Coordinates of N, CA and C in Angstrom, one line a residue:
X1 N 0.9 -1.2 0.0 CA 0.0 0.0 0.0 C 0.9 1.2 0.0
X2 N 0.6 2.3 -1.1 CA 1.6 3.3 -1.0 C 0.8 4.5 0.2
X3 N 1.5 5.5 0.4 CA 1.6 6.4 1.5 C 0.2 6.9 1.0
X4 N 0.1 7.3 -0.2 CA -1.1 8.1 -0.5 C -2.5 7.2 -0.1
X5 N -2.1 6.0 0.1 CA -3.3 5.2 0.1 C -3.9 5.2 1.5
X6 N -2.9 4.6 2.4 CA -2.5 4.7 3.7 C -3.2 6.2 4.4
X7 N -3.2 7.5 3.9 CA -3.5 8.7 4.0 C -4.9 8.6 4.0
X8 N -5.1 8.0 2.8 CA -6.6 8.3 2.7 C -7.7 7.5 3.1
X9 N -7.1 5.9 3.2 CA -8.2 5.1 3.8 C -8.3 5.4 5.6
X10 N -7.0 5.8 6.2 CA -6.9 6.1 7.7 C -8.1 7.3 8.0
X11 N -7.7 8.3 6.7 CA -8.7 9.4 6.7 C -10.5 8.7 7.0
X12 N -10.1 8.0 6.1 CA -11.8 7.7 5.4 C -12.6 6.7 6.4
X13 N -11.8 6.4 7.4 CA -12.0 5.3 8.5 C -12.6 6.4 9.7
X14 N -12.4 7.2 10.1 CA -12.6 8.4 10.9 C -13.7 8.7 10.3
X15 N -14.4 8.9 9.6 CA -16.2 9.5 9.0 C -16.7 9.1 10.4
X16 N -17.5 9.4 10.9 CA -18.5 8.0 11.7 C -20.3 8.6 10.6
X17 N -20.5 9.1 9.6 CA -21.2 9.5 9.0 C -21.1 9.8 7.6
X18 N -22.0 9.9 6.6 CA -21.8 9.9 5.4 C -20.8 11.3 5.3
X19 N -20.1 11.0 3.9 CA -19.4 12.1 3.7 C -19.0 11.5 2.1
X20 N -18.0 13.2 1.3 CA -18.5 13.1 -0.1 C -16.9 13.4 -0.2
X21 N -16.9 13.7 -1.8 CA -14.9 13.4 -2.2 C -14.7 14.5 -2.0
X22 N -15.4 15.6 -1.7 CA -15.1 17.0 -1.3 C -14.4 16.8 0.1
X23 N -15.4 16.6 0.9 CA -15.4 16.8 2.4 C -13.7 16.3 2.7
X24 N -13.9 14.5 2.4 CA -12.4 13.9 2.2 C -10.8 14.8 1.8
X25 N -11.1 15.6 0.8 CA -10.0 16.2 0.2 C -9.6 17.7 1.5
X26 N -10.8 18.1 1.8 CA -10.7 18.9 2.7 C -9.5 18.2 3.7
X27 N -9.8 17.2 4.3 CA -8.8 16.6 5.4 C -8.2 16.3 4.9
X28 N -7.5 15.3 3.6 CA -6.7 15.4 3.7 C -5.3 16.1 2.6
X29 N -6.0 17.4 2.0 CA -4.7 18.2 2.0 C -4.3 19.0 2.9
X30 N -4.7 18.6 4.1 CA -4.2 19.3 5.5 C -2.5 17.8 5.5
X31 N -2.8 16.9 5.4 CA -1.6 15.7 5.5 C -0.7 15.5 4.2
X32 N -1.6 15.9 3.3 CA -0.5 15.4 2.2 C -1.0 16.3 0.7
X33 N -0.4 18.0 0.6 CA -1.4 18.5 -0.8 C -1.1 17.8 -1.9
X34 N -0.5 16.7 -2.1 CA -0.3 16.2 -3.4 C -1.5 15.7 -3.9
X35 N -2.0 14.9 -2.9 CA -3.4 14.1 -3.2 C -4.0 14.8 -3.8
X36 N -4.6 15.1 -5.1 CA -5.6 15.9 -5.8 C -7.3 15.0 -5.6
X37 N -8.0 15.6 -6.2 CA -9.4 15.1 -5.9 C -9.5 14.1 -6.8
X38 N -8.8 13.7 -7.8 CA -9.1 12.9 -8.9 C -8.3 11.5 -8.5
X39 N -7.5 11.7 -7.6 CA -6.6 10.1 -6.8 C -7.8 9.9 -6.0
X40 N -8.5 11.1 -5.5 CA -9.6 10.5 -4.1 C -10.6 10.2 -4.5
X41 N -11.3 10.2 -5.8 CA -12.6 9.6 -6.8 C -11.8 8.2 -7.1
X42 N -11.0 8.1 -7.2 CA -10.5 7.1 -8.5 C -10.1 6.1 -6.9
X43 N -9.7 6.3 -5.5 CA -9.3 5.6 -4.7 C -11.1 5.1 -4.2
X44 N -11.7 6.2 -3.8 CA -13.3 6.1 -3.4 C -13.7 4.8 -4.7
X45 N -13.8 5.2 -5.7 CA -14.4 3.9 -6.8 C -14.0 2.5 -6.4
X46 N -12.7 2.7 -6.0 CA -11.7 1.0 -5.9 C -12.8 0.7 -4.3
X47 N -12.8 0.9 -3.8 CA -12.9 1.0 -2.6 C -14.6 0.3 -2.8
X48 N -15.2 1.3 -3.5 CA -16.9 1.1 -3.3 C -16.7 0.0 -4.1
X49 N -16.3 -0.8 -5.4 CA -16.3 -1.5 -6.3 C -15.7 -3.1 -5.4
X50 N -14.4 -2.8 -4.6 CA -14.4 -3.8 -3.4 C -15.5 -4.1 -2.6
X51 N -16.5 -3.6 -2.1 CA -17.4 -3.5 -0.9 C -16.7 -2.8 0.1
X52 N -15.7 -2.5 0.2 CA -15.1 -2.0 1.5 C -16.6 -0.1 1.9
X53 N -16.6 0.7 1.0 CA -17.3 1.0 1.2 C -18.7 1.3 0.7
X54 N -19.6 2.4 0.8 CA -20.9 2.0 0.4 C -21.3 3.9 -0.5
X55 N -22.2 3.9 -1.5 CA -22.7 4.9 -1.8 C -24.1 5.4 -2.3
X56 N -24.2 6.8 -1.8 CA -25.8 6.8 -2.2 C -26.0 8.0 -2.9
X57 N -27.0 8.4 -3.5 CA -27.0 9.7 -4.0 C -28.1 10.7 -3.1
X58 N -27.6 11.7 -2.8 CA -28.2 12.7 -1.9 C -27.8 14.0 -2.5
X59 N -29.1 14.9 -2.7 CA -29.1 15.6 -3.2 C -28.3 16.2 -4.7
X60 N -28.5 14.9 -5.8 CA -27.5 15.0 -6.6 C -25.9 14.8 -6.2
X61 N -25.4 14.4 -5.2 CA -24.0 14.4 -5.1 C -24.3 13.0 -4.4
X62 N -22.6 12.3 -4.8 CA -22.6 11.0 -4.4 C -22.1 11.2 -3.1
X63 N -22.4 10.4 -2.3 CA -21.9 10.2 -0.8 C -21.3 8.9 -0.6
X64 N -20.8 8.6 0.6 CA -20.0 7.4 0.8 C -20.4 6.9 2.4
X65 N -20.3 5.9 2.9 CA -20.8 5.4 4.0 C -19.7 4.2 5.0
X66 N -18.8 4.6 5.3 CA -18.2 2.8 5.9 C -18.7 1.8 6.3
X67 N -19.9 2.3 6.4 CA -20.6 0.7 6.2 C -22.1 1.2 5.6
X68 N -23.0 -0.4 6.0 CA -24.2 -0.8 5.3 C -25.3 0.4 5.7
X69 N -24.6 1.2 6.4 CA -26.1 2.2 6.6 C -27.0 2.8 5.6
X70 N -28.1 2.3 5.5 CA -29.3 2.8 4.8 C -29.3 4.2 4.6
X71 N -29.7 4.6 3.7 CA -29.9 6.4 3.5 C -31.6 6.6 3.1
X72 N -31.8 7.6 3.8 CA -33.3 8.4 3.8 C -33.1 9.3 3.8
X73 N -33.7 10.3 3.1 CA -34.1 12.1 3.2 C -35.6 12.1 2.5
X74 N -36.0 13.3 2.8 CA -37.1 14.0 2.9 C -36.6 15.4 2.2
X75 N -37.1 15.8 1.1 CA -36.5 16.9 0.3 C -38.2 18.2 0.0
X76 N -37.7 18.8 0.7 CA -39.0 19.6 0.3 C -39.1 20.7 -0.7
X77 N -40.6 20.3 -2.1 CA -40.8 20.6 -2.6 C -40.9 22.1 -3.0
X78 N -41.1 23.3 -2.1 CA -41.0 24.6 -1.9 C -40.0 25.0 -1.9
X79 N -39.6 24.9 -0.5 CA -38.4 25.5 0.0 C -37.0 24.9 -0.6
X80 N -36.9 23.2 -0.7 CA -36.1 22.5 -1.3 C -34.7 22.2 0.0
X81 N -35.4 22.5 1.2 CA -34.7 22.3 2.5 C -34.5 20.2 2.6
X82 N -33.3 20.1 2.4 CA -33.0 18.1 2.6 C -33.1 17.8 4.2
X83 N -33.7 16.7 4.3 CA -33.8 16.5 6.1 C -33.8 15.2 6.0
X84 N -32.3 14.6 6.5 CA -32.0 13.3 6.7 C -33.1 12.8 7.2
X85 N -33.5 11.4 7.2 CA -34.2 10.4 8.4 C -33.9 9.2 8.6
X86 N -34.1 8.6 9.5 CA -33.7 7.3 10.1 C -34.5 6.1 9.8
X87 N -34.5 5.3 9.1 CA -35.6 4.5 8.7 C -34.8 3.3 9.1
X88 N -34.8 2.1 10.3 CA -34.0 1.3 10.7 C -33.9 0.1 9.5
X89 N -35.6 -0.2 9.0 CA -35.2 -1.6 8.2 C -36.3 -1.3 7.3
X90 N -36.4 -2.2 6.4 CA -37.0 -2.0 5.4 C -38.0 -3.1 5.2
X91 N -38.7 -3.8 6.2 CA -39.1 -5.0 6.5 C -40.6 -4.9 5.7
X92 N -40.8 -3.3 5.7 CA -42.2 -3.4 4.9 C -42.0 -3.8 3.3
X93 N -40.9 -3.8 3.1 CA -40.4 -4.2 1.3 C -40.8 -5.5 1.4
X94 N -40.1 -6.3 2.2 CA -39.7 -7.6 2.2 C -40.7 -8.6 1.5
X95 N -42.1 -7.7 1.8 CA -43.5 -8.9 1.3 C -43.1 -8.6 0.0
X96 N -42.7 -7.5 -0.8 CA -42.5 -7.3 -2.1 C -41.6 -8.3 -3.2
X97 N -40.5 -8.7 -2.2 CA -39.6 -9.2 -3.2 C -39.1 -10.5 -2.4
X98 N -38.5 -11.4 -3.0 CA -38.0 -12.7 -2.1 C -36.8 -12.6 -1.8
X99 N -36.2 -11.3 -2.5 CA -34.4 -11.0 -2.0 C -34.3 -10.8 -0.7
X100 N -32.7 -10.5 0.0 CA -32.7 -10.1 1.0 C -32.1 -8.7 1.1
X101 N -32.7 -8.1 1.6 CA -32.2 -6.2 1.8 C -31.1 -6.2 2.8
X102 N -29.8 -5.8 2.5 CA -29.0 -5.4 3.1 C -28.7 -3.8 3.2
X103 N -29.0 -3.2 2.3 CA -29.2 -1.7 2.5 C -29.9 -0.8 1.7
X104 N -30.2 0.2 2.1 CA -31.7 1.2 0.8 C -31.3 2.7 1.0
X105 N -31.9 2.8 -0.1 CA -32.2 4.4 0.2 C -33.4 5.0 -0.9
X106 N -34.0 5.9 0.3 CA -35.0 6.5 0.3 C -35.4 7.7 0.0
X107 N -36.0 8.4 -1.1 CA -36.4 9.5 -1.2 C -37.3 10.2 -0.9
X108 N -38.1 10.7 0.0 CA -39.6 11.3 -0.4 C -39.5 12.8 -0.3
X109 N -40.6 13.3 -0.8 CA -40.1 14.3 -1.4 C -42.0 15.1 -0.5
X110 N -42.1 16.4 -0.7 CA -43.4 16.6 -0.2 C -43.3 18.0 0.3
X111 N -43.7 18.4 1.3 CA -44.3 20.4 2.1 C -44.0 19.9 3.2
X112 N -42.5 20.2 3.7 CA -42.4 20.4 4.4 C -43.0 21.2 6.1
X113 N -42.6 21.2 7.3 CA -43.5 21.4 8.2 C -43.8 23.3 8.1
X114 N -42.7 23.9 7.7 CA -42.3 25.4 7.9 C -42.8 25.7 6.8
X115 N -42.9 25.3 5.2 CA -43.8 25.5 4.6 C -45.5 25.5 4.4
X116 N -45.7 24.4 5.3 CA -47.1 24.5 5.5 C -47.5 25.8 6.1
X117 N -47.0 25.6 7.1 CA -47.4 27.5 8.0 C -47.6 28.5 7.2

């Protein structure tokens, strides 16, 4: 494993929450400015393409996950304010299909509470 690698998976192991190839590059050309954004897409792809990590799309930008955690938001139609949510399992699918669900993500979309008012 070369240094740049080593840099960036140590980095990428510290998330404890979703995060994107921005946020990453942020930390770490604080340790090493050589690393451009295009080694941290191209290292993020190996990585997602391994299973080592996981991706979802939120708000048009890709995100990454160290592990299986599900992704939900709530994106409101007015204002266009995103509001993560927590949806533990997806057990209401399950009558749907005979696969087994190891992770989802969810969109809904709708009026918000502050827009209704």
């Amino acid at each position: 494993m070369t240094n740049q690698k080593k840099i960036l998976y140590e980095e990428i192991k510290k998330f404890s929450s979703f995060f994107d190839a921005y946020r990453l590059h942020s930390r770490i050309i604080k340790k090493d400015q050589r690393i451009g954004l295009a080694t941290i897409y191209r290292f993020l792809n190996t990585l997602e393409s391994d299973g080592n990590i996981h991706s979802f799309m939120c708000d048009n930008k890709k995100i990454y996950s160290n592990d299986k955690t599900s992704h939900a938001h709530f994106k409101c139609e007015k204002c266009g304010k995103l509001k993560h949510m927590k949806i533990k399992n997806a057990d209401f699918l399950s009558e749907s299909i005979d696969d087994d669900i190891c992770h989802f993500q969810i969109e809904l979309t709708g009026i918000c509470s502050e827009c209704k008012k």
